[in-house]
Coordinates of C-alpha atoms and ligand atoms in Angstrom, one line a residue:
M1 CA -133.9 -138.2 -53.5
K2 CA -135.8 -137.0 -50.5
E3 CA -137.1 -139.9 -48.4
K4 CA -140.9 -140.4 -48.7
I5 CA -143.1 -139.4 -45.7
N6 CA -144.6 -142.4 -44.0
L7 CA -148.3 -141.7 -43.5
K8 CA -148.9 -144.5 -41.1
G9 CA -148.8 -143.0 -37.6
L10 CA -150.0 -139.6 -38.8
W11 CA -153.3 -138.5 -37.5
I12 CA -156.0 -136.1 -38.7
D13 CA -154.2 -132.9 -37.8
D14 CA -150.9 -134.1 -39.4
L15 CA -152.8 -135.2 -42.5
E16 CA -154.6 -131.9 -42.8
K17 CA -151.3 -130.1 -42.6
L18 CA -149.9 -132.3 -45.4
L19 CA -152.9 -131.8 -47.6
E20 CA -152.7 -128.0 -47.1
E21 CA -149.0 -128.1 -48.2
L22 CA -150.1 -129.9 -51.3
G23 CA -152.7 -127.2 -52.0
E24 CA -155.6 -129.6 -51.3
R25 CA -158.8 -129.3 -49.2
T26 CA -158.2 -130.4 -45.6
Y27 CA -161.4 -132.3 -45.2
K28 CA -159.9 -135.1 -47.3
A29 CA -157.8 -136.0 -44.2
N30 CA -160.7 -138.0 -42.9
Q31 CA -161.0 -140.0 -46.1
L32 CA -157.2 -140.6 -46.1
A33 CA -157.3 -141.7 -42.4
S34 CA -160.1 -144.1 -43.1
W35 CA -158.2 -145.7 -46.0
I36 CA -155.0 -146.1 -43.9
Y37 CA -156.5 -147.2 -40.6
D38 CA -160.0 -148.5 -41.1
K39 CA -159.5 -150.2 -44.5
G40 CA -155.8 -151.0 -43.9
S41 CA -154.9 -149.8 -47.4
T42 CA -151.2 -149.5 -48.3
N43 CA -151.5 -148.3 -51.9
F44 CA -152.8 -144.9 -53.0
S45 CA -154.3 -146.3 -56.2
Q46 CA -156.9 -148.1 -54.1
M47 CA -158.2 -144.8 -52.7
T48 CA -160.8 -144.3 -55.4
D49 CA -162.7 -141.6 -53.6
L50 CA -159.7 -139.3 -53.8
S51 CA -159.0 -137.5 -57.1
K52 CA -156.4 -139.0 -59.4
S53 CA -154.2 -135.9 -59.2
L54 CA -154.2 -136.1 -55.4
R55 CA -153.3 -139.8 -55.5
E56 CA -150.5 -139.1 -57.9
K57 CA -149.2 -136.2 -55.7
L58 CA -149.3 -138.4 -52.6
S59 CA -147.5 -141.3 -54.2
S60 CA -144.7 -139.0 -55.3
I61 CA -144.0 -137.7 -51.8
A62 CA -145.5 -140.3 -49.4
C63 CA -145.8 -144.0 -48.6
I64 CA -147.7 -146.2 -46.2
D65 CA -145.1 -148.3 -44.6
T66 CA -145.8 -151.7 -42.9
I67 CA -143.9 -153.7 -40.4
R68 CA -142.8 -157.1 -41.8
L69 CA -144.0 -160.4 -40.3
I70 CA -141.0 -162.7 -39.8
K71 CA -142.4 -165.5 -37.8
A72 CA -145.7 -166.7 -36.3
Q73 CA -145.9 -169.4 -33.6
T74 CA -149.0 -171.1 -32.1
S75 CA -149.1 -172.4 -28.6
E76 CA -150.0 -176.1 -28.3
L77 CA -151.3 -175.5 -24.8
D78 CA -153.9 -172.8 -25.5
F79 CA -153.6 -171.8 -29.2
S80 CA -152.4 -168.3 -28.4
K81 CA -150.1 -167.0 -31.1
K82 CA -146.9 -165.0 -31.0
F83 CA -145.8 -162.9 -33.9
L84 CA -142.3 -161.6 -34.6
F85 CA -142.1 -158.4 -36.7
E86 CA -139.1 -156.7 -38.3
L87 CA -139.1 -152.9 -38.4
R88 CA -137.6 -150.7 -41.1
D89 CA -134.3 -150.4 -39.4
G90 CA -134.0 -154.1 -38.8
E91 CA -135.0 -154.0 -35.1
R92 CA -137.5 -156.7 -34.0
I93 CA -140.6 -156.7 -31.8
E94 CA -143.2 -159.2 -30.7
A95 CA -147.0 -159.1 -30.4
V96 CA -149.3 -161.8 -29.0
L97 CA -152.9 -162.8 -29.7
M98 CA -154.9 -164.6 -27.0
W99 CA -158.4 -166.0 -26.9
E100 CA -160.6 -166.3 -23.9
D101 CA -164.4 -166.7 -23.9
D102 CA -165.7 -164.3 -26.5
R103 CA -162.6 -162.0 -26.3
T104 CA -159.7 -161.9 -28.7
T105 CA -157.0 -159.8 -27.2
I106 CA -153.9 -158.4 -28.9
C107 CA -150.9 -157.6 -26.7
V108 CA -148.8 -154.9 -28.3
S109 CA -145.2 -153.7 -27.7
T110 CA -144.4 -150.0 -27.3
Q111 CA -140.6 -150.1 -27.2
V112 CA -137.8 -152.3 -28.6
G113 CA -136.6 -153.7 -25.3
C114 CA -137.1 -151.8 -22.1
P115 CA -134.9 -149.5 -20.0
L116 CA -136.4 -150.4 -16.6
G117 CA -134.6 -153.7 -16.0
C118 CA -137.1 -155.4 -13.7
A119 CA -135.4 -158.4 -12.3
F120 CA -138.0 -161.0 -13.3
C121 CA -138.6 -159.9 -16.9
A122 CA -137.1 -161.1 -20.2
T123 CA -137.7 -157.8 -22.0
G124 CA -135.9 -156.0 -19.1
K125 CA -132.9 -158.3 -19.6
M126 CA -132.7 -157.4 -23.2
G127 CA -131.9 -153.7 -22.4
F128 CA -133.3 -150.8 -24.3
K129 CA -132.9 -150.2 -28.0
R130 CA -135.5 -147.5 -29.0
N131 CA -139.0 -146.2 -28.7
L132 CA -141.6 -147.4 -31.3
T133 CA -143.1 -144.7 -33.5
P134 CA -146.9 -144.3 -33.4
G135 CA -147.1 -146.0 -36.8
E136 CA -145.2 -149.1 -35.5
I137 CA -147.5 -149.4 -32.5
V138 CA -150.6 -149.1 -34.6
D139 CA -149.2 -151.4 -37.3
Q140 CA -149.0 -154.4 -34.9
I141 CA -152.8 -154.3 -34.7
L142 CA -153.3 -153.6 -38.4
A143 CA -151.1 -156.5 -39.3
L144 CA -153.2 -158.9 -37.3
K145 CA -156.6 -157.3 -38.2
D146 CA -157.8 -160.4 -39.9
H147 CA -157.9 -162.2 -36.5
R148 CA -160.5 -159.5 -35.5
P149 CA -159.2 -158.6 -32.1
T150 CA -161.8 -157.2 -29.7
H151 CA -159.4 -155.9 -27.0
V152 CA -156.0 -154.2 -27.1
V153 CA -153.5 -154.4 -24.2
L154 CA -150.2 -152.5 -24.1
M155 CA -148.4 -155.3 -22.2
G156 CA -145.9 -156.4 -24.7
M157 CA -142.3 -155.2 -24.8
G158 CA -141.4 -151.9 -23.2
E159 CA -142.8 -149.4 -20.8
P160 CA -145.6 -147.3 -22.5
L161 CA -145.4 -144.4 -20.2
L162 CA -141.7 -143.9 -21.0
N163 CA -142.8 -143.5 -24.7
Y164 CA -145.7 -141.3 -23.7
E165 CA -146.2 -139.0 -26.8
N166 CA -146.0 -141.8 -29.4
T167 CA -148.2 -144.2 -27.3
I168 CA -150.9 -141.6 -26.9
K169 CA -150.8 -140.7 -30.6
A170 CA -151.1 -144.4 -31.4
L171 CA -154.0 -144.9 -29.0
K172 CA -155.8 -141.9 -30.4
I173 CA -155.8 -143.7 -33.8
V174 CA -156.7 -147.0 -32.2
N175 CA -159.6 -145.4 -30.3
S176 CA -161.1 -143.2 -33.0
E177 CA -164.0 -144.2 -35.2
L178 CA -162.0 -142.9 -38.2
G179 CA -159.2 -145.2 -37.1
L180 CA -159.4 -148.7 -35.6
S181 CA -162.6 -148.0 -33.5
F182 CA -161.6 -149.7 -30.3
A183 CA -163.7 -148.2 -27.4
G184 CA -161.6 -146.9 -24.5
K185 CA -162.9 -149.6 -22.2
R186 CA -161.4 -152.2 -24.6
I187 CA -157.9 -150.7 -24.4
T188 CA -155.7 -151.3 -21.4
L189 CA -152.3 -149.7 -20.7
S190 CA -150.0 -151.6 -18.4
T191 CA -147.3 -149.7 -16.6
V192 CA -144.9 -149.9 -13.7
G193 CA -146.4 -146.5 -12.8
I194 CA -144.6 -143.3 -13.6
P195 CA -146.6 -140.9 -11.3
N196 CA -146.5 -137.7 -13.3
M197 CA -147.3 -139.6 -16.5
I198 CA -150.3 -141.3 -14.9
K199 CA -151.6 -137.8 -13.9
K200 CA -151.1 -136.6 -17.5
L201 CA -153.1 -139.6 -18.7
A202 CA -155.8 -138.8 -16.2
D203 CA -156.1 -135.3 -17.6
L204 CA -156.8 -136.4 -21.1
T205 CA -160.4 -135.9 -22.4
W206 CA -160.8 -139.6 -23.3
R207 CA -160.2 -142.6 -21.1
I208 CA -158.6 -146.0 -21.3
R209 CA -158.2 -148.7 -18.7
L210 CA -155.1 -148.7 -16.6
A211 CA -153.2 -151.6 -15.1
I212 CA -150.4 -151.1 -12.6
S213 CA -147.7 -153.7 -12.2
L214 CA -147.5 -153.7 -8.4
N215 CA -145.8 -157.1 -7.9
A216 CA -144.9 -156.6 -4.2
P217 CA -146.8 -155.6 -1.1
N218 CA -144.1 -153.1 0.2
D219 CA -141.3 -150.8 -0.9
Q220 CA -138.5 -153.0 0.3
K221 CA -139.7 -156.0 -1.8
R222 CA -140.8 -153.9 -4.8
S223 CA -137.4 -152.2 -5.0
Q224 CA -135.7 -155.6 -5.1
L225 CA -137.7 -156.5 -8.1
M226 CA -138.2 -153.2 -9.8
P227 CA -135.4 -150.6 -9.7
I228 CA -137.9 -147.8 -10.7
N229 CA -139.5 -148.2 -7.2
K230 CA -136.5 -146.4 -5.7
K231 CA -137.3 -143.4 -7.8
Y232 CA -141.1 -143.5 -7.3
P233 CA -141.9 -145.4 -4.1
L234 CA -145.4 -146.8 -3.4
N235 CA -146.8 -143.7 -1.7
T236 CA -146.2 -141.4 -4.7
L237 CA -147.4 -144.1 -7.1
L238 CA -150.6 -144.8 -5.2
E239 CA -151.3 -141.1 -4.9
A240 CA -151.2 -140.8 -8.7
V241 CA -153.3 -144.0 -9.1
K242 CA -156.0 -142.6 -6.8
Y243 CA -156.0 -139.4 -8.9
Y244 CA -156.6 -141.4 -12.0
A245 CA -159.4 -143.5 -10.6
K246 CA -161.2 -140.5 -9.2
K247 CA -160.8 -138.3 -12.3
K248 CA -161.8 -141.1 -14.7
K249 CA -164.3 -142.8 -12.5
L250 CA -162.7 -146.1 -13.3
R251 CA -161.7 -149.2 -11.4
L252 CA -158.0 -150.0 -11.9
T253 CA -156.2 -153.2 -12.1
F254 CA -153.2 -154.1 -10.0
E255 CA -151.0 -156.8 -11.5
Y256 CA -149.2 -159.0 -9.1
V257 CA -146.7 -161.5 -10.4
L258 CA -146.6 -164.4 -7.9
I259 CA -143.0 -165.5 -7.2
K260 CA -142.2 -168.6 -5.2
D261 CA -140.9 -167.8 -1.7
F262 CA -140.7 -164.1 -2.4
N263 CA -144.1 -162.5 -2.4
D264 CA -146.5 -165.5 -2.1
S265 CA -147.1 -165.9 1.7
E266 CA -150.2 -165.1 3.8
E267 CA -148.3 -162.1 5.3
D268 CA -147.7 -160.8 1.8
A269 CA -151.4 -161.2 0.9
L270 CA -152.4 -159.4 4.1
E271 CA -150.0 -156.5 3.5
L272 CA -151.2 -156.3 -0.1
S273 CA -154.8 -156.1 0.9
K274 CA -154.0 -153.2 3.3
L275 CA -151.9 -151.4 0.7
V276 CA -154.8 -151.1 -1.8
R277 CA -157.5 -150.5 0.7
G278 CA -159.8 -147.7 -0.4
I279 CA -158.7 -147.8 -4.0
P280 CA -161.4 -149.0 -6.5
C281 CA -159.5 -151.9 -8.0
K282 CA -159.2 -155.4 -9.1
I283 CA -156.1 -157.5 -8.3
N284 CA -154.9 -159.7 -11.1
L285 CA -152.6 -162.4 -9.9
I286 CA -150.1 -163.6 -12.6
P287 CA -148.1 -166.8 -11.6
Y288 CA -144.5 -166.2 -12.6
N289 CA -143.6 -167.3 -16.1
S290 CA -140.1 -168.8 -16.3
V291 CA -137.4 -166.9 -18.1
P292 CA -134.1 -168.6 -18.9
D293 CA -131.2 -167.8 -16.6
L294 CA -133.4 -166.0 -14.0
P295 CA -133.4 -167.3 -10.5
F296 CA -137.2 -167.1 -9.9
E297 CA -139.8 -169.8 -9.9
K298 CA -143.6 -170.1 -10.0
P299 CA -145.2 -171.1 -6.7
S300 CA -147.0 -174.5 -6.5
E301 CA -150.7 -174.6 -7.5
E302 CA -151.7 -175.1 -3.8
K303 CA -149.7 -172.0 -2.8
I304 CA -151.2 -169.9 -5.7
T305 CA -154.8 -170.9 -4.7
A306 CA -154.1 -170.3 -1.0
F307 CA -152.8 -166.8 -1.8
R308 CA -155.9 -166.0 -3.9
D309 CA -158.3 -167.4 -1.3
Y310 CA -156.6 -165.5 1.5
L311 CA -156.6 -162.3 -0.5
Y312 CA -160.1 -162.6 -1.8
P313 CA -162.3 -161.8 1.2
R314 CA -160.0 -158.9 2.0
C315 CA -160.0 -157.3 -1.5
P316 CA -163.0 -156.4 -3.7
T317 CA -162.0 -158.4 -6.7
V318 CA -159.2 -160.9 -7.3
T319 CA -158.6 -162.7 -10.5
L320 CA -156.0 -165.4 -11.3
R321 CA -154.6 -165.0 -14.8
K322 CA -154.3 -168.2 -16.8
S323 CA -151.0 -168.0 -18.4
K324 CA -151.1 -168.0 -22.2
G325 CA -148.5 -169.3 -24.6
E326 CA -145.9 -170.3 -22.1
D327 CA -144.6 -173.0 -24.4
I328 CA -143.8 -170.5 -27.1
Q329 CA -142.3 -167.9 -24.7
A330 CA -145.3 -165.6 -25.4
A331 CA -146.5 -165.3 -21.8
C332 CA -146.2 -162.1 -19.7
G333 CA -142.6 -161.1 -19.3
Q334 CA -141.3 -163.7 -21.7
L335 CA -141.1 -161.5 -24.8
C336 CA -137.6 -160.9 -25.9
T337 CA -136.0 -160.6 -29.3
S338 CA -132.4 -160.7 -28.3
I339 CA -130.6 -161.1 -25.0
K340 CA -127.7 -158.7 -24.2
S341 CA -124.7 -160.8 -23.3
Ligands
LIG1 N1 -143.8 -152.4 -18.9 C1 -145.1 -152.6 -18.6 C2 -145.8 -153.5 -19.6 C3 -145.1 -154.7 -20.1 S1 -144.8 -155.9 -18.9 C4 -145.3 -153.2 -17.2 O1 -144.3 -153.6 -16.6 O2 -146.4 -153.1 -16.7 C5 -146.5 -156.7 -18.8 C6 -146.7 -157.4 -17.5 O3 -145.9 -158.6 -17.4 C7 -146.3 -156.7 -16.2 O4 -147.4 -156.7 -15.3 C8 -145.2 -157.4 -15.6 O5 -145.1 -157.3 -14.2 C9 -145.4 -158.8 -16.1 N2 -144.3 -159.7 -16.2 C10 -143.0 -159.4 -16.5 N3 -142.2 -160.5 -16.4 C11 -143.0 -161.5 -16.0 C12 -142.8 -162.9 -15.8 N4 -141.6 -163.5 -16.0 N5 -143.8 -163.7 -15.4 C13 -145.1 -163.1 -15.3 N6 -145.3 -161.8 -15.5 C14 -144.3 -161.0 -15.9
LIG2 FE1 -139.9 -153.2 -18.6 FE2 -142.4 -154.0 -17.8 FE3 -140.4 -155.8 -18.2 FE4 -140.3 -154.1 -16.2 S1 -141.9 -155.7 -16.4 S2 -138.6 -154.6 -17.5 S3 -141.2 -152.3 -17.1 S4 -141.4 -154.6 -19.8

């Protein structure tokens, strides 16, 4: 028997094509999309505004697959929650929910593992298994819909710009009013910064927020932490970043993981402030979250505050990220579903 087509992850143009093949009117694609993404339906029999014959045709050739929740953990420190999901082929990914003020943010994965192997990151240690499909990316949000997330960040496992087509397709669904209706300003893509992909993103007609994982104030230190920096050094990265900011008229975020005795000195702060001068940006400091078997440590509270206070008058906006879910390994860079031995 032919395997059924999974409709989750298909968008209006794909659904129109399918309807045409079934000899149906293409305008029904909007209704179908609204059932799958807005109402989160997984069963054709619920789609009562579609004719019975169409529902029967659809159930004979298609399905609406869902990822399977395996485990949910709640942090005792801040009540953030980590969710482990199993995909159709048995691979596993994680998503995280965090609460702050009136925001509920869902942190979503885009790959199983990550090929970039940053020295400080648990996902990087895991190695790369495969890209997520658009449906698997969207489904993390659909699965946690009852928590009513207000913001989506692509900061889970993987590098979204190395899974560009699937990530963009998923974001189209997340952004559209026929889909999950998250305004672009409520969606943030975090990336190490692949320059040609950032430019491609800048040329799209819709816009989302961009966060760049900078993590070091110069090429020498950044290459030690992030091997990708040897391929795309800071000058090419920052050129693409400026293009994005100008084209989209948006302020960017630079993420900077603070690591004890590596990038946490006053000189580092000064160099960092000079590096980003002239770029409309916010710097988000993330104190390092521990990862088993990695040699890095978080700086002391005094050192973290001193770094922030030194940076602050020299940069337009500096924020210090409160770590979430560190006790359940749900904090930045701690997501990992298996360690390669
Ligand atoms: N691959 C993308 C998105 C996932 S990583 C990226 O690198 O941007 C999300 C964020 O977690 C990045 O800013 C990364 O620098 C940070 N991160 C990774 N490991 C970390 C750790 N151990 N402690 C704190 N932040 C970490
Ligand atoms: Fe991949 Fe991001 Fe981790 Fe680097 S920090 S290994 S790019 S997930």
